[in-house]
Tab-separated table of N, CA and C in Angstrom:
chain	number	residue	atom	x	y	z
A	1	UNK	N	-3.742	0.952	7.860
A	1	UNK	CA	-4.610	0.525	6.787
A	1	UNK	C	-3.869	0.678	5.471
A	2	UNK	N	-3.696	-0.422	4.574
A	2	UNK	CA	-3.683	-0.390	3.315
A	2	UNK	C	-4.632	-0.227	2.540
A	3	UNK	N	-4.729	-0.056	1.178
A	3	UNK	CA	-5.070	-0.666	-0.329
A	3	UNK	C	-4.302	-0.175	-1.125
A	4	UNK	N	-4.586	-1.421	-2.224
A	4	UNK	CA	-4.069	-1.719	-3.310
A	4	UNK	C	-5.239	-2.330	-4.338
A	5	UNK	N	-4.691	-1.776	-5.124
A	5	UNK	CA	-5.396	-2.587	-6.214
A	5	UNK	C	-5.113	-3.915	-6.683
A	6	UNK	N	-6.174	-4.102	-6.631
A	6	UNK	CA	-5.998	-6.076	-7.362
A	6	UNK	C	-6.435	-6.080	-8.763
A	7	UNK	N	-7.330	-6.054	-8.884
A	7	UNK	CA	-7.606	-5.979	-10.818
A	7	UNK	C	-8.675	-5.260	-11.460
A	8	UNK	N	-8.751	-4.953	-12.484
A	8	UNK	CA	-9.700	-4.257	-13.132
A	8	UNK	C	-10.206	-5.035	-14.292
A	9	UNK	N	-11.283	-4.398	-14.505
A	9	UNK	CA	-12.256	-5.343	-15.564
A	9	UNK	C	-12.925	-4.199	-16.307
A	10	UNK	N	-12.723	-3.553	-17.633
A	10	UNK	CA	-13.227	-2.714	-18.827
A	10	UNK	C	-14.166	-3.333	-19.505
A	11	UNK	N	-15.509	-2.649	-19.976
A	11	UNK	CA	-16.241	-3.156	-20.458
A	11	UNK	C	-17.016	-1.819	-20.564
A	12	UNK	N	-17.879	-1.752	-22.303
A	12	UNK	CA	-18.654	-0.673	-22.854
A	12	UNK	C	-18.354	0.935	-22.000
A	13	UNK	N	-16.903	0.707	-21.751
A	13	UNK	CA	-16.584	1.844	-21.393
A	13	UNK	C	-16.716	2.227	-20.107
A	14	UNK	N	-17.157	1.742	-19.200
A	14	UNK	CA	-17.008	1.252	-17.816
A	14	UNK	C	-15.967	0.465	-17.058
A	15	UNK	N	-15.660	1.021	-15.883
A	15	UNK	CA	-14.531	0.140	-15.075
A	15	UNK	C	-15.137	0.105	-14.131
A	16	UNK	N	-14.638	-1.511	-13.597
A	16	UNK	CA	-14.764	-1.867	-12.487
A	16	UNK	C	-13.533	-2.495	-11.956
A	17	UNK	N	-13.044	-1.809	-10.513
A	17	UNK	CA	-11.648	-2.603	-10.390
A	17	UNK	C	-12.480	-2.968	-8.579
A	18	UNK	N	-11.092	-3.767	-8.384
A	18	UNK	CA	-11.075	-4.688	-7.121
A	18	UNK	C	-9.721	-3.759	-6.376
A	19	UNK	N	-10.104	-3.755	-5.011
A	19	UNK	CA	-9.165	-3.389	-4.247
A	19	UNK	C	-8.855	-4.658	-3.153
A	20	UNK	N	-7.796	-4.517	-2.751
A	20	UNK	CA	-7.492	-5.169	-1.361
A	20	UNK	C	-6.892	-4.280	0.004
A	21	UNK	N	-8.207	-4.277	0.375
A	21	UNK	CA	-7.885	-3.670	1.864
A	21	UNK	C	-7.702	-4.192	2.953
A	22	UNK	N	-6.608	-3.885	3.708
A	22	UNK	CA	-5.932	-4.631	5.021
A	22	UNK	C	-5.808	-3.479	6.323
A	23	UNK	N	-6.707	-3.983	6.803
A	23	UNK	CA	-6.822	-3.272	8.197
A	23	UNK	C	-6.066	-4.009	9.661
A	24	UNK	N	-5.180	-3.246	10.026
A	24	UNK	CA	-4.217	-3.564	11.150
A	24	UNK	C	-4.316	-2.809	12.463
A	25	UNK	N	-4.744	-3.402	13.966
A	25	UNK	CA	-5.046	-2.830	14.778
A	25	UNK	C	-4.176	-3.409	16.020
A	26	UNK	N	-4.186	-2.171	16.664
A	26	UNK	CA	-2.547	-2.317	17.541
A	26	UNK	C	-2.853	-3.648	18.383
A	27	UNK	N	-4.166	-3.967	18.778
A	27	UNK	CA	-4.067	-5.424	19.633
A	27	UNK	C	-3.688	-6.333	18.981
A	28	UNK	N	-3.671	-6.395	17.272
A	28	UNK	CA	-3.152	-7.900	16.432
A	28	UNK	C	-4.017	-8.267	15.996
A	29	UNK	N	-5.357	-7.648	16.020
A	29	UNK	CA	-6.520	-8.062	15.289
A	29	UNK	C	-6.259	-7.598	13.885
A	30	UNK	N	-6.569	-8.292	12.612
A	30	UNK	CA	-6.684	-7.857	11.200
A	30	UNK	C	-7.415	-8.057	10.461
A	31	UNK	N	-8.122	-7.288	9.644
A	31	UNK	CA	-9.248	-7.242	8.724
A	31	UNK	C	-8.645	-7.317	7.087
A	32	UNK	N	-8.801	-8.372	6.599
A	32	UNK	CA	-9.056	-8.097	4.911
A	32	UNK	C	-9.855	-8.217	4.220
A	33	UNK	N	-9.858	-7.261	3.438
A	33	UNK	CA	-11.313	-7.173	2.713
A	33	UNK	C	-11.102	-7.052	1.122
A	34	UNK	N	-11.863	-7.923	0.455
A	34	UNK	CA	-11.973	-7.397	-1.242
A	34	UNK	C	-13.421	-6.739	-1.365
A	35	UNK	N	-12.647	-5.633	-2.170
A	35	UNK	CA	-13.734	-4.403	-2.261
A	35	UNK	C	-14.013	-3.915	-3.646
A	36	UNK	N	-14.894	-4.023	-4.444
A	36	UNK	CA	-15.460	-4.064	-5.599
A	36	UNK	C	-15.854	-2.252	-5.761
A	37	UNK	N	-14.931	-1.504	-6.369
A	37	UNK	CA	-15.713	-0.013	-6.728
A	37	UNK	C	-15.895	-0.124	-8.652
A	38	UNK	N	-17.429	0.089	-8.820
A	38	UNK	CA	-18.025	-0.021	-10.221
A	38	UNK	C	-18.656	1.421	-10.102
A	39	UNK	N	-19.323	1.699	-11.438
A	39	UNK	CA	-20.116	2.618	-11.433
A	39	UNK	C	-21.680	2.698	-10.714
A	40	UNK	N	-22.096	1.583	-10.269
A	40	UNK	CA	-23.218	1.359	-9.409
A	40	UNK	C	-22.850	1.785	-7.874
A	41	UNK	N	-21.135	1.719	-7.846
A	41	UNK	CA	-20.565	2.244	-6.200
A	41	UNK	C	-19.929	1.099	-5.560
A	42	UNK	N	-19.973	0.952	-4.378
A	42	UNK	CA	-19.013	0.171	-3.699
A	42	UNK	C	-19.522	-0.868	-2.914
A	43	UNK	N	-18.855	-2.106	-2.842
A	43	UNK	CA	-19.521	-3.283	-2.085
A	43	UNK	C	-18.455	-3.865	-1.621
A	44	UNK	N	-18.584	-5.112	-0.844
A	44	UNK	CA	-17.543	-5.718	-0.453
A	44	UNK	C	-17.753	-7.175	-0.710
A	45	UNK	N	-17.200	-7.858	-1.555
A	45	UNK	CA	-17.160	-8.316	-1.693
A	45	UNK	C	-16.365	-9.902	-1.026
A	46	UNK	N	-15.578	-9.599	-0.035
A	46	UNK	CA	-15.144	-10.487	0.680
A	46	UNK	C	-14.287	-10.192	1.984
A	47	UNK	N	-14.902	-10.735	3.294
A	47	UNK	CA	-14.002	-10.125	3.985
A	47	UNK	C	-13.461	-11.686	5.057
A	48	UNK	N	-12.139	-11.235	5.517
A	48	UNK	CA	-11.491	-12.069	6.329
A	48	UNK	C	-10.904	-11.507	7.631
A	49	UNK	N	-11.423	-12.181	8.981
A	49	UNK	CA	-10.732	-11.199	10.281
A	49	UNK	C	-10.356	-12.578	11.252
A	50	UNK	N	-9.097	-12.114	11.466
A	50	UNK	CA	-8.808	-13.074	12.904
A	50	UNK	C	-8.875	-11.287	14.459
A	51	UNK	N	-9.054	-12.020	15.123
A	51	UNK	CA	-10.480	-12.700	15.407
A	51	UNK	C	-11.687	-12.332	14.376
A	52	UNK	N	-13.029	-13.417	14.403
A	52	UNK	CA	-13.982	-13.180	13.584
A	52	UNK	C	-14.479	-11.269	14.305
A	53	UNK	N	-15.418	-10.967	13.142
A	53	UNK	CA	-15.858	-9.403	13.654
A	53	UNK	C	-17.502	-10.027	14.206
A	54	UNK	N	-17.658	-9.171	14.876
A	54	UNK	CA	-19.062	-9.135	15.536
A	54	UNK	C	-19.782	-8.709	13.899
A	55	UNK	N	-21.027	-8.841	14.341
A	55	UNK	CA	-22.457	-8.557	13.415
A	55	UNK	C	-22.255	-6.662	13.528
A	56	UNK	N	-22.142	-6.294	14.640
A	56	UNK	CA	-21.716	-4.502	15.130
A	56	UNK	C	-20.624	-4.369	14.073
A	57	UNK	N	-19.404	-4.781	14.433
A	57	UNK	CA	-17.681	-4.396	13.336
A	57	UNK	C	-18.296	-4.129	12.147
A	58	UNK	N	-19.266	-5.798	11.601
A	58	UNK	CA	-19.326	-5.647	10.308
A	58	UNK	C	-20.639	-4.306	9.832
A	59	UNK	N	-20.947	-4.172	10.673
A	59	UNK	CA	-22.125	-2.882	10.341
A	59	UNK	C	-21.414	-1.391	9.796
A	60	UNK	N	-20.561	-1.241	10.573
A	60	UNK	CA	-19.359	-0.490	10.337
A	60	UNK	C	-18.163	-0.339	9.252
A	61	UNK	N	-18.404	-1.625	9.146
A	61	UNK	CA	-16.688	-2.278	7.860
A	61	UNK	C	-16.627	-0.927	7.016
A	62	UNK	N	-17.897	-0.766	6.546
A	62	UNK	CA	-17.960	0.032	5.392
A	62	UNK	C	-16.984	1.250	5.766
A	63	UNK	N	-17.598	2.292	6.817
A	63	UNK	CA	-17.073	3.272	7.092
A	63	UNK	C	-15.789	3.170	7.647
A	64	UNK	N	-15.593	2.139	7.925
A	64	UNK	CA	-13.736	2.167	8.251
A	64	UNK	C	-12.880	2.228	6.836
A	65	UNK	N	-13.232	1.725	5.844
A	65	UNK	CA	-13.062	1.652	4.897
A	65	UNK	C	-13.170	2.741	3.390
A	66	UNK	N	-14.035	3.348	3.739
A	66	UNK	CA	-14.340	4.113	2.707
A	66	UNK	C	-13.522	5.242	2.409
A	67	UNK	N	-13.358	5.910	3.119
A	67	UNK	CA	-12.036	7.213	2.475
A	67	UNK	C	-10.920	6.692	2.292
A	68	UNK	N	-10.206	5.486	2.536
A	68	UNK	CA	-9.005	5.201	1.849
A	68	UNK	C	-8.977	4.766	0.809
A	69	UNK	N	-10.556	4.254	0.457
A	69	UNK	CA	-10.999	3.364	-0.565
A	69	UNK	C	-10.888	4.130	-1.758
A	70	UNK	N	-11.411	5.709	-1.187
A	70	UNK	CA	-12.091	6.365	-2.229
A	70	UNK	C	-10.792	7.288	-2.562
A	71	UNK	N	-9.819	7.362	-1.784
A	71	UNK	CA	-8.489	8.466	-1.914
A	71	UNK	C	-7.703	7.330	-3.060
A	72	UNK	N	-7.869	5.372	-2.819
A	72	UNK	CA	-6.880	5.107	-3.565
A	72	UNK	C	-7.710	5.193	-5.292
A	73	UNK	N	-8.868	5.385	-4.983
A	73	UNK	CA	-9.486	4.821	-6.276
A	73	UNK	C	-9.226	6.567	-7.115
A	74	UNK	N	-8.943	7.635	-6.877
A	74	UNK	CA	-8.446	8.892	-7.381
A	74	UNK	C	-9.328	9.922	-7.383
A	75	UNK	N	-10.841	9.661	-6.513
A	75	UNK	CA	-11.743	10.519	-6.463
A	75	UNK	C	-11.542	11.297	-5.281
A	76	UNK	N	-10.777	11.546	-4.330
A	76	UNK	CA	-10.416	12.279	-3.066
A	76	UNK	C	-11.143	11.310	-1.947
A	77	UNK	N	-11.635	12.083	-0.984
A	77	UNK	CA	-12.518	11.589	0.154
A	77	UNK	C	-13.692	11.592	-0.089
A	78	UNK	N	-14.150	10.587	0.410
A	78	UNK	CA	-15.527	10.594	0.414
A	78	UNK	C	-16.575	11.670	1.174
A	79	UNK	N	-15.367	12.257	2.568
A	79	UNK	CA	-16.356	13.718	2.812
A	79	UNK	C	-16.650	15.224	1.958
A	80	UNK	N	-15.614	14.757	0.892
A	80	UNK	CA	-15.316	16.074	0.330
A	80	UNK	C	-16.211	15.555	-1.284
A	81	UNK	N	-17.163	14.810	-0.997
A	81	UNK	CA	-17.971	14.315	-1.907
A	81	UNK	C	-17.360	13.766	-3.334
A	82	UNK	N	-16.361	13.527	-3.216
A	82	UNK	CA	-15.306	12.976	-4.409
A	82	UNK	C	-16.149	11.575	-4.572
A	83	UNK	N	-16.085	10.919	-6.352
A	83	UNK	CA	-16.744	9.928	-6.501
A	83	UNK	C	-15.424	8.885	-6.462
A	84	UNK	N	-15.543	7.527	-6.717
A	84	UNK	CA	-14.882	6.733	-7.141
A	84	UNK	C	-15.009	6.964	-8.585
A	85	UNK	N	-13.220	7.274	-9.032
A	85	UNK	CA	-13.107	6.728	-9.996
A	85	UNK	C	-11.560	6.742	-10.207
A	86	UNK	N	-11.391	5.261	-10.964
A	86	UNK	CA	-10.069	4.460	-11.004
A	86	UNK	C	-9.375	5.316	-11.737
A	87	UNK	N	-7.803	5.485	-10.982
A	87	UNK	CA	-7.514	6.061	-12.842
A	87	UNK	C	-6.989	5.148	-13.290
A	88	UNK	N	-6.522	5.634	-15.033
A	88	UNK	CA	-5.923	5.071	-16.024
A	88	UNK	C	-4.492	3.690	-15.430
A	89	UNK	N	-4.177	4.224	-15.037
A	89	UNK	CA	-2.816	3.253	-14.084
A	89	UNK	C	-2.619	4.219	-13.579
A	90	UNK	N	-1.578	3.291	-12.267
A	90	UNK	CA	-1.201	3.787	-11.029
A	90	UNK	C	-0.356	4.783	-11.196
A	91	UNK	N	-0.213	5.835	-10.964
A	91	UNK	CA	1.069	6.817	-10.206
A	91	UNK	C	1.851	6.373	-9.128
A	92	UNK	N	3.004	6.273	-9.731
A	92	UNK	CA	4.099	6.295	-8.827
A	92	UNK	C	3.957	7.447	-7.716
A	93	UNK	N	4.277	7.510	-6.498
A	93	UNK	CA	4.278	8.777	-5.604
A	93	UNK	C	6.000	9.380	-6.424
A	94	UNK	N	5.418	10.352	-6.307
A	94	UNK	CA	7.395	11.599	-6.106
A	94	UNK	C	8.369	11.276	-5.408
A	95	UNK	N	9.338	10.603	-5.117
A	95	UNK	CA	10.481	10.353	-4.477
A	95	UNK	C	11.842	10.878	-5.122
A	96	UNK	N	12.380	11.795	-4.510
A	96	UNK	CA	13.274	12.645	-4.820
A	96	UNK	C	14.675	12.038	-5.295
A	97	UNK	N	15.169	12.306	-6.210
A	97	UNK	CA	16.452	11.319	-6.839
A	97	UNK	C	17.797	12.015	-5.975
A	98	UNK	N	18.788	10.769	-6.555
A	98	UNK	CA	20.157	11.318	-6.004
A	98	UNK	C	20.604	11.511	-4.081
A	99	UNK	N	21.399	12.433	-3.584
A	99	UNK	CA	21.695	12.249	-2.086
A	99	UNK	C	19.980	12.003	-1.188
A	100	UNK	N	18.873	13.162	-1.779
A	100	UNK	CA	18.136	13.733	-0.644
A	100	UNK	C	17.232	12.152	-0.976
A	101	UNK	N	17.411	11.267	-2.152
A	101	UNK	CA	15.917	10.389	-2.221
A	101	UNK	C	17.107	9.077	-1.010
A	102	UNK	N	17.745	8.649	-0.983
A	102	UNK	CA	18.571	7.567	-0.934
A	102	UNK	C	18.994	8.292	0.950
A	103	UNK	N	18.923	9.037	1.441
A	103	UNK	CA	18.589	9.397	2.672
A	103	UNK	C	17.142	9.542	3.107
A	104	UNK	N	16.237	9.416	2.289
A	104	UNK	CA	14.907	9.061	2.459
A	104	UNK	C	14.803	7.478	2.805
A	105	UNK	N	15.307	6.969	1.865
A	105	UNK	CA	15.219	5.555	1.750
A	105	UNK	C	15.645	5.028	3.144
A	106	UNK	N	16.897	5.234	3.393
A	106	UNK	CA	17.869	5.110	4.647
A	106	UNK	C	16.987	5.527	5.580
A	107	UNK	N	16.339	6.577	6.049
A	107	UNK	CA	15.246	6.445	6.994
A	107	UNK	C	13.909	5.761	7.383
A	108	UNK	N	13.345	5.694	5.855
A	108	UNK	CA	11.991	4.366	6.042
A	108	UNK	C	12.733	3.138	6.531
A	109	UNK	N	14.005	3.219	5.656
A	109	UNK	CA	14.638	1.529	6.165
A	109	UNK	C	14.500	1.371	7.767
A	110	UNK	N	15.369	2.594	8.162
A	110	UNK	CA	15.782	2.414	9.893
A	110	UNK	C	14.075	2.448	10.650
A	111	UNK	N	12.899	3.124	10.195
A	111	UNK	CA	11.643	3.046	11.050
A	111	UNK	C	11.185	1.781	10.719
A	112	UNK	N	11.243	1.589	9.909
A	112	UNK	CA	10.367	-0.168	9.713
A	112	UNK	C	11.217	-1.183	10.467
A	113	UNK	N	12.295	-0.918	10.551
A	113	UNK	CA	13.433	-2.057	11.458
A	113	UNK	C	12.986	-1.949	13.149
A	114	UNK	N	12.755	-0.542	13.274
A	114	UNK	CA	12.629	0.184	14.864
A	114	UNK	C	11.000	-0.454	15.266
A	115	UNK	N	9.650	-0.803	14.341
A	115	UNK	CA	8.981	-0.603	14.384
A	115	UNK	C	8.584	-2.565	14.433
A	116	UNK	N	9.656	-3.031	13.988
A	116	UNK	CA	9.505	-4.670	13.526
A	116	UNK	C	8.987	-4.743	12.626
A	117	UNK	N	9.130	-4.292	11.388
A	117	UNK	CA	8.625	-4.664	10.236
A	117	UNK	C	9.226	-4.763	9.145
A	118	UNK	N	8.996	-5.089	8.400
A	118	UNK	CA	9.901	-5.526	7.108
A	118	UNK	C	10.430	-3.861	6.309
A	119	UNK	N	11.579	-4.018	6.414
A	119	UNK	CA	12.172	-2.503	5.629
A	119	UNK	C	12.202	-2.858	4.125
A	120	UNK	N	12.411	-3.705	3.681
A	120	UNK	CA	12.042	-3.646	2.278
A	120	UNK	C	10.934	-3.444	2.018
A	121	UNK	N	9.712	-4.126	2.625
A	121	UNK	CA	8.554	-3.600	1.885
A	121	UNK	C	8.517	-2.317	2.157
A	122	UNK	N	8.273	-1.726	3.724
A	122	UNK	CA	8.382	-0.548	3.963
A	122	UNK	C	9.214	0.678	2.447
A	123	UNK	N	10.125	0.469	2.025
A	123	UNK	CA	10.564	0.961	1.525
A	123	UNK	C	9.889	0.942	-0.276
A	124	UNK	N	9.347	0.335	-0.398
A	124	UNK	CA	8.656	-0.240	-1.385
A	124	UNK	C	6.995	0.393	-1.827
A	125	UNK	N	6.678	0.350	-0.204
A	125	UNK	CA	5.479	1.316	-0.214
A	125	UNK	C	5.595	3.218	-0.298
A	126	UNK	N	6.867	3.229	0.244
A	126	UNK	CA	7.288	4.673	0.479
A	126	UNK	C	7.307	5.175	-1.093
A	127	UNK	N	8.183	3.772	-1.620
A	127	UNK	CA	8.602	4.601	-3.122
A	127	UNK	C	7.889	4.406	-4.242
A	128	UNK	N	6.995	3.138	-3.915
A	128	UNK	CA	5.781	3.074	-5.167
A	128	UNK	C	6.598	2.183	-6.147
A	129	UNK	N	8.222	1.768	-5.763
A	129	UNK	CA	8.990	0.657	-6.646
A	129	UNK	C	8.963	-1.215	-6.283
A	130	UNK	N	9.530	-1.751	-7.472
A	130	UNK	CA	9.448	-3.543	-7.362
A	130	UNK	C	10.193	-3.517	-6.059
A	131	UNK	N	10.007	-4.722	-5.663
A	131	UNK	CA	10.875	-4.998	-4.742
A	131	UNK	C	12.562	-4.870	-5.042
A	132	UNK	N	12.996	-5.272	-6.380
A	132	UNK	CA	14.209	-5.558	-6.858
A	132	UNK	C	14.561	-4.148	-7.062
A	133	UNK	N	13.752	-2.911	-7.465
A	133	UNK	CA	14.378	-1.437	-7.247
A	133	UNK	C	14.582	-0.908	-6.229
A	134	UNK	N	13.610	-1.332	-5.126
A	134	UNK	CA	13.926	-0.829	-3.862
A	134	UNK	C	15.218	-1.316	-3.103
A	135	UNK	N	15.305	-2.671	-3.597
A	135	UNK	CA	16.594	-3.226	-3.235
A	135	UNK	C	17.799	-2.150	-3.877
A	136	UNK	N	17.453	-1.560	-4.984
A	136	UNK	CA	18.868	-1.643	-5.923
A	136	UNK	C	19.060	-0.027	-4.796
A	137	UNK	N	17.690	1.022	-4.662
A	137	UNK	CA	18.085	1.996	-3.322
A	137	UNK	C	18.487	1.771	-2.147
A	138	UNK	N	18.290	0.678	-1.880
A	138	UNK	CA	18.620	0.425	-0.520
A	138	UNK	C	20.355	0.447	-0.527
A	139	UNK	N	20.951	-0.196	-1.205
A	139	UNK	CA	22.128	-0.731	-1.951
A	139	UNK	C	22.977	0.839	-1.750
A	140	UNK	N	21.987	1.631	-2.908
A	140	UNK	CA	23.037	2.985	-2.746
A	140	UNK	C	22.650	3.674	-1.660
A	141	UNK	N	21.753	3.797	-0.930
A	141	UNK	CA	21.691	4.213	0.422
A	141	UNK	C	22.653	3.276	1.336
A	142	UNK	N	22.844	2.582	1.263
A	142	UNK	CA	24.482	1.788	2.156
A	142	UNK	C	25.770	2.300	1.707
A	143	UNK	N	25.712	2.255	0.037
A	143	UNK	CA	26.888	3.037	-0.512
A	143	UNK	C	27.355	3.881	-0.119
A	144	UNK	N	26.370	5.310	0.221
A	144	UNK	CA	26.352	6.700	0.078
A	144	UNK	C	26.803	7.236	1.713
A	145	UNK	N	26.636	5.433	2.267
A	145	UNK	CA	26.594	5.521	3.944
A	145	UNK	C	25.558	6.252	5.052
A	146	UNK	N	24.585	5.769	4.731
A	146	UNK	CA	23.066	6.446	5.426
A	146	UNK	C	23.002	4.922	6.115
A	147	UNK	N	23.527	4.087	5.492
A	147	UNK	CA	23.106	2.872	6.345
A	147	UNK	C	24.235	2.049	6.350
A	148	UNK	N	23.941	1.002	7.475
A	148	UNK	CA	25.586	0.283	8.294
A	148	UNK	C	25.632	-1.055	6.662
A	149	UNK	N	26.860	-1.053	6.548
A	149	UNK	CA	27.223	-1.982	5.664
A	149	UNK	C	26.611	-3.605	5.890
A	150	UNK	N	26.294	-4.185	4.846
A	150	UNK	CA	25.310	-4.992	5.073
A	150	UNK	C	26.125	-6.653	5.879
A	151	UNK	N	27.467	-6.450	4.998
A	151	UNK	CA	28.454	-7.886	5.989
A	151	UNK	C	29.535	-6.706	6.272
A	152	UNK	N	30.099	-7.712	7.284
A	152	UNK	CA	31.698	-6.852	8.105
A	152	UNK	C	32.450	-7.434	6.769
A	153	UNK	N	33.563	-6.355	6.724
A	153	UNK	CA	34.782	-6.276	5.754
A	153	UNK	C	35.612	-6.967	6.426
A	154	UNK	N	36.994	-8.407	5.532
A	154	UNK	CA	37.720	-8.681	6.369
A	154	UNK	C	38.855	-8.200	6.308
């Protein structure tokens, strides 16, 4: 499961932002959903599934949804009675600079490859950077030799 934020909307001192949540399940079934958290609380505002969800799934959506909803929006979990609320902008996660971050990198790279999935993004989500920074780690994680050189030398 992902989210991310999609946009926010300020007004008389109130926020309301939009998330995009993507739910991935090992048979290949996937759920996306746009999810509206305001000060009135949380709705959903749009959802998309191959295969379609039963009338049951969607009874549920909510609670599949809600503690990641509520961990990305900065209020904790929803069991630990944390409210929604957005913060100010995003935080970068902590990723450690120099040898120990760029042997980090070098490992998300190699599990997302092992796993079939894209190592740049993978690496992208790990570090909370553009695509074009994660590239520029990836780069010195090959440098530093954590990872196989990208063409053969002639």
């Amino acid at each position: 499961m992902s989210v991310r934020p999609a946009w926010e909307v300020r007004e008389d001192g109130h926020r309301t932002s939009w998330f995009d949540v993507r739910l991935c399940f090992g048979d290949g079934a996937g759920v996306d959903v746009l999810a509206v958290v305001s000060p009135e609380g949380v709705s959903v505002e749009d959802v998309r599934a191959c295969p379609p969800l039963s009338l049951d799934d969607l009874t549920v959506l909510a609670e599949w949804i809600e503690g990641p909803l509520f961990e990305a929006c900065g209020g904790g979990s929803a069991e630990s009675g944390g409210s929604p609320q957005t913060p100010a902008r995003r935080a970068r996660p902590a990723w450690p600079r120099g040898t120990e971050g760029r042997r980090l990198v070098a490992e998300e790279y190699r599990a997302a490859q092992e796993d079939g999935k894209d190592p740049v993004l993978a690496v992208m989500c790990a570090t909370g950077h553009s695509r074009r920074r994660s590239l520029r780690l990836i780069a010195g994680a090959r440098d530093a030799g954590f990872l196989t050189p990208r063409h053969a030398r002639r």
